Coordinates of C-alpha atoms in Angstrom, one line a residue:
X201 CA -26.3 49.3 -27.4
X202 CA -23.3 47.1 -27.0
X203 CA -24.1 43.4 -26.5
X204 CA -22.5 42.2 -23.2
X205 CA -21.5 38.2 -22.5
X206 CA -24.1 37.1 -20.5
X207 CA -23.3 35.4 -16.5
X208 CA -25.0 32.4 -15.4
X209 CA -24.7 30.2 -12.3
X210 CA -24.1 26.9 -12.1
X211 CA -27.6 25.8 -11.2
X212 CA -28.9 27.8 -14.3
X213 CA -26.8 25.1 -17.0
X214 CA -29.8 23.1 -17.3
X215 CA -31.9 26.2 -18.3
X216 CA -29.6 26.4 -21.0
X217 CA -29.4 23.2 -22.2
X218 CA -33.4 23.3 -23.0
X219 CA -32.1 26.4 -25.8
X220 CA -32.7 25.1 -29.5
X221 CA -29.1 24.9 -30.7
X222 CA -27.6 25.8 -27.7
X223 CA -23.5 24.5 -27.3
X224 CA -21.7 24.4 -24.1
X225 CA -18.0 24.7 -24.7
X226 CA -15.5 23.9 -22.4
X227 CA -11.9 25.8 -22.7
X228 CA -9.9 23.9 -20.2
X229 CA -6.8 21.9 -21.8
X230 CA -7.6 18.9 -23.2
X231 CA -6.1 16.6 -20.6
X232 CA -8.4 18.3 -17.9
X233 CA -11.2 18.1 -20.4
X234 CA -10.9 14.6 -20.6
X235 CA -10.5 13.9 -16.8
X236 CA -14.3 15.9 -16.2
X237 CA -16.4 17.8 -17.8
X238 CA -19.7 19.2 -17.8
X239 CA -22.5 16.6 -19.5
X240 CA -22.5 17.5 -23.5
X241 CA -19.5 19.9 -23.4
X242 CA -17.3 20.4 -26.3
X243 CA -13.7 20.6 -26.0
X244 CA -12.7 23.8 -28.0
X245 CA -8.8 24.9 -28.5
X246 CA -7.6 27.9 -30.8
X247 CA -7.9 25.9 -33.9
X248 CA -11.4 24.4 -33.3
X249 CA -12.8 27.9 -31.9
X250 CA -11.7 29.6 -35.3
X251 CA -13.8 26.7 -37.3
X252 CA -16.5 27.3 -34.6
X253 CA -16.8 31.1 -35.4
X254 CA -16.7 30.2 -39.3
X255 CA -18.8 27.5 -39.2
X256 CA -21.7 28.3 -36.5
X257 CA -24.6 30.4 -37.8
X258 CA -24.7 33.7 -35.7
X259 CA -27.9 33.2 -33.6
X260 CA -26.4 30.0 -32.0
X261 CA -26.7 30.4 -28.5
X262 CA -22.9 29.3 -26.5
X263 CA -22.5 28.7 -22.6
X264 CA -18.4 28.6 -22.4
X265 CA -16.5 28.2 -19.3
X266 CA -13.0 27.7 -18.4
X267 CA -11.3 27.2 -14.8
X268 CA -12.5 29.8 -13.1
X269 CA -14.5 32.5 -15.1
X270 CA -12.1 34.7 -16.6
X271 CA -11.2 33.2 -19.6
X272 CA -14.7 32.3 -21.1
X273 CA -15.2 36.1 -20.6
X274 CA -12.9 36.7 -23.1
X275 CA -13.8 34.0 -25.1
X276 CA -17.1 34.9 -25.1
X277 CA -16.8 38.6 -26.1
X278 CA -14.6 38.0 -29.5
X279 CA -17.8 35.4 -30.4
X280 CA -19.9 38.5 -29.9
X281 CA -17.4 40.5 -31.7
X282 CA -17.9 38.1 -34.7
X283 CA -21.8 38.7 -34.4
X284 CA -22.9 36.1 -32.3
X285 CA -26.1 36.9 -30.7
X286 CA -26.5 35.0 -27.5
X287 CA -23.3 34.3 -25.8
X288 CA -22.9 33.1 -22.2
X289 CA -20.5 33.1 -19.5
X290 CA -20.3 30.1 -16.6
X291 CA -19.6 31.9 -13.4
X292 CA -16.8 30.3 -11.0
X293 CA -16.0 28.7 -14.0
X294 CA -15.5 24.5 -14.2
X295 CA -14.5 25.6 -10.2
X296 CA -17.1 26.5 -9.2
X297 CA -19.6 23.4 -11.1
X298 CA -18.1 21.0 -9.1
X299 CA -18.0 22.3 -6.0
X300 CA -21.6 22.5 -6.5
X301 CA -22.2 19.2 -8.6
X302 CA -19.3 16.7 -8.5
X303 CA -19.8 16.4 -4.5
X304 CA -23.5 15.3 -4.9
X305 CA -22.3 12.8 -7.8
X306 CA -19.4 11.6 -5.5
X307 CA -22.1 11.0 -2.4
X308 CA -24.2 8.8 -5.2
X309 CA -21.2 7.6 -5.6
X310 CA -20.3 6.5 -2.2
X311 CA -23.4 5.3 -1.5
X312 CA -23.5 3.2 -4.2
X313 CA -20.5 1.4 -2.8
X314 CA -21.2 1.1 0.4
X315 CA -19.2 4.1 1.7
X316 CA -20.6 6.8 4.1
X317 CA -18.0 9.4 3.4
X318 CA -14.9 10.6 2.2
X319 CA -12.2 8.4 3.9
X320 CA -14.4 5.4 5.2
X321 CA -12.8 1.7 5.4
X322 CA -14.8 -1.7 5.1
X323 CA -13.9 -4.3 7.0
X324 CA -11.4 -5.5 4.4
X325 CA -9.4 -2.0 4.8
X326 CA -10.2 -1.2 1.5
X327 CA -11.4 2.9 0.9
X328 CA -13.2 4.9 -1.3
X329 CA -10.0 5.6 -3.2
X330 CA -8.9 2.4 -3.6
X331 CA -12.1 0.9 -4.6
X332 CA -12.2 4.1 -7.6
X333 CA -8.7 3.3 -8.2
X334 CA -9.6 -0.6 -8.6
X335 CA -12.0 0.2 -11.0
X336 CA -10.0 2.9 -13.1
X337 CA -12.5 5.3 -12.8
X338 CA -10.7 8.6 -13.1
X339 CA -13.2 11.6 -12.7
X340 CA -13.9 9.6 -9.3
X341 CA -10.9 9.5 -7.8
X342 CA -10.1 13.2 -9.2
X343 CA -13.7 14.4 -6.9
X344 CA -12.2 12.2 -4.0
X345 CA -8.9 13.7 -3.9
X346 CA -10.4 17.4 -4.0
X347 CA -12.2 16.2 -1.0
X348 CA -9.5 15.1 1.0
X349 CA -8.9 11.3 0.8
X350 CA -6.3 10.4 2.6
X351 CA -3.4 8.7 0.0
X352 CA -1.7 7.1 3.1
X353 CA -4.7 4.7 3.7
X354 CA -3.7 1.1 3.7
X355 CA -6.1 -2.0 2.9
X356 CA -5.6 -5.6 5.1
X357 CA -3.0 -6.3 2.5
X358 CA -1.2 -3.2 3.4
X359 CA -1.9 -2.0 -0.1
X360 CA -2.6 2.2 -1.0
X361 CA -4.5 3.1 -3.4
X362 CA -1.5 3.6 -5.6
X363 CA -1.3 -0.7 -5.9
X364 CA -5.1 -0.5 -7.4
X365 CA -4.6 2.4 -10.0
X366 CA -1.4 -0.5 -11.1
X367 CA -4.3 -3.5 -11.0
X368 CA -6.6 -1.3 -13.4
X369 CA -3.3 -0.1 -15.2
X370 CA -5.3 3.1 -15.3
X371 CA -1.5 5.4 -16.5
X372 CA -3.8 8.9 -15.9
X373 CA -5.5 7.4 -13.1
X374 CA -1.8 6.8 -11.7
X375 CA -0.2 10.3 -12.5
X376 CA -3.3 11.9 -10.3
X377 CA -2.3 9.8 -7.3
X378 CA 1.6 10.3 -7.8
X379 CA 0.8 14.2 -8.3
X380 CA -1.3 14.3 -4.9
X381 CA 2.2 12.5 -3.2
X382 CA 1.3 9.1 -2.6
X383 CA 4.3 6.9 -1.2
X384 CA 5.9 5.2 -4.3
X385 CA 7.7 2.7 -2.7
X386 CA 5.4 1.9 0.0
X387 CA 5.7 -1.8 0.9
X388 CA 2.6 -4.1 1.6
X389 CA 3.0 -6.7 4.7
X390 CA 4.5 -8.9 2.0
X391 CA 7.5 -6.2 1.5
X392 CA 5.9 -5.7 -1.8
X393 CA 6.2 -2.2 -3.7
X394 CA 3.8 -1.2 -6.6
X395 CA 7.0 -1.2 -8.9
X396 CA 7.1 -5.2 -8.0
X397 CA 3.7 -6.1 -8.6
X398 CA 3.4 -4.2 -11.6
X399 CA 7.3 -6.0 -12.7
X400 CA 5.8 -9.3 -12.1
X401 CA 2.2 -9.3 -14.0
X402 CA 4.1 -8.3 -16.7
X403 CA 2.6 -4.9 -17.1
X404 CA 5.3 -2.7 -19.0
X405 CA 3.3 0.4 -19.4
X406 CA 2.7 0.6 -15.4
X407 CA 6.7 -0.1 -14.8
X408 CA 7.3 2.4 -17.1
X409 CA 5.4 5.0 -15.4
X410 CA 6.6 4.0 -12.0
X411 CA 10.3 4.3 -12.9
X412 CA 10.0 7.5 -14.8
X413 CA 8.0 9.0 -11.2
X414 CA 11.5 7.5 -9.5
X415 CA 10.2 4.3 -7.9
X416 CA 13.4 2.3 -6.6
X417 CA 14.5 -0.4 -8.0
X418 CA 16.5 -1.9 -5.6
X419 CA 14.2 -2.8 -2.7
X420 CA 13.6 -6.2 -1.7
X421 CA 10.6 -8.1 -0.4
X422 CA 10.4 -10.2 2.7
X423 CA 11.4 -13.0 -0.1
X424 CA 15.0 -10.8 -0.7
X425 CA 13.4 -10.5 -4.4
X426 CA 13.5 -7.0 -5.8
X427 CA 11.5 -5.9 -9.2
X428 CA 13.9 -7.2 -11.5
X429 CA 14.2 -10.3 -9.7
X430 CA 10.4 -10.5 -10.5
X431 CA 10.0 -9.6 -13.6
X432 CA 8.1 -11.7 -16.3
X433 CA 8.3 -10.0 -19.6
X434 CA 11.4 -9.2 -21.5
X435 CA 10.2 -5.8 -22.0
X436 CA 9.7 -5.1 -17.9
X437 CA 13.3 -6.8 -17.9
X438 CA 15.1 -4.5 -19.6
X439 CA 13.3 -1.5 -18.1
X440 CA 14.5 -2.5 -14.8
X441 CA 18.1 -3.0 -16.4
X442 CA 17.8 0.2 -17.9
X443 CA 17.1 2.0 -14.8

């Protein structure tokens, strides 16, 4: 009889993980794999899945999963075309785990910091967004933007969240936001744009990043200053020149 890749749900990961030898492999690109991933996943491309297969002894049991629970089908049945014995399939994919996991990790997360939801402000303006995006932490602010957080939210500085991912100088955490469409030049009630904080902390990585996304450079602050009339290293200097 033909051996088939087995299906499993979601909930039934932490059956798996109590298999002697068993290895979870996640088939996403690396870049997604390092934004979230399942607890003890290994990242596996072309070249590592090859050593896998050589490597592995045969009665190793494998869980993969990919986006959505097409690909780790595939996967999974050319492991069992190699003689792999146990081989395992994650339904719905890395999709469907955090639908079912990441939002109860994210309302830990909230009510860890004071939040009751989604899009909540403290009394200081700031947001669940901005406080993730103060504090760098990427697979956060990736669960808040699949659930909806507003980007346009502004803080009682008049900051977005955008500002904060700049503080934290965070570059991944920064491309998320800028993907979703947050306002690049937004101004603070200081007239201030992310490009001119970032120009005048000296933080050339963040201008960098800004002015590649297209963030002007010739805005002005309630002071008249634009960026490159702030800026305080010779390397933000002559990216602002450049531009």
């Amino acid at each position: 009889m033909e051996k088939t890749v087995q299906r499993i749900c979601a909930d039934q990961i932490q059956n798996f993980a109590t298999l002697p030898g068993g290895i979870l492999i996640d088939l996403r690109s690396k870049a997604d794999y390092e934004t979230g991933h399942i607890d003890r996943a290994l990242h596996a491309n072309g070249s590592t899945l090859e050593k896998l297969i050589v490597q592995l002894p045969k009665n190793t049991p494998l869980l993969f999963y990919c986006y959505h629970g097409q690909a780790s089908l595939i996967q999974g049945k050319m492991f069992l075309d190699f003689g792999f014995m146990e081989v395992y399939s994650l339904n719905g994919g890395y999709h469907g785990w955090s639908h079912v996991y990441c939002k109860s990790q994210l309302k830990i997360w909230l009510e860890e910091h004071g939040f009751s939801q989604v899009n909540s402000v403290l009394p200081n303006g700031m947001t669940p967004l901005m406080h993730a995006s103060r504090q760098g932490n990427i697979p956060i602010v990736a669960d808040l933007l699949l659930s909806g957080a507003q980007l346009d939210q502004k803080n009682s500085d008049g900051n977005q969240a955008l500002w904060f991912a700049c503080y934290s100088e965070q570059l991944d955490l920064m491309d998320l936001l800028i993907a979703g469409g947050i306002d690049l030049d937004h101004r603070n009630d200081n007239g201030s744009t992310c490009l001119m904080y970032a120009a005048s902390s000296g933080k050339d990585a963040v201008v960098k990043k800004l002015l590649k996304a297209g963030a002007s450079v010739d805005l002005r602050n309630l002071d008249d200053f634009t960026a490159l009339d702030m800026a305080s290293t010779l390397e933000c200097l002559n990216l602002l020149r450049r531009s």
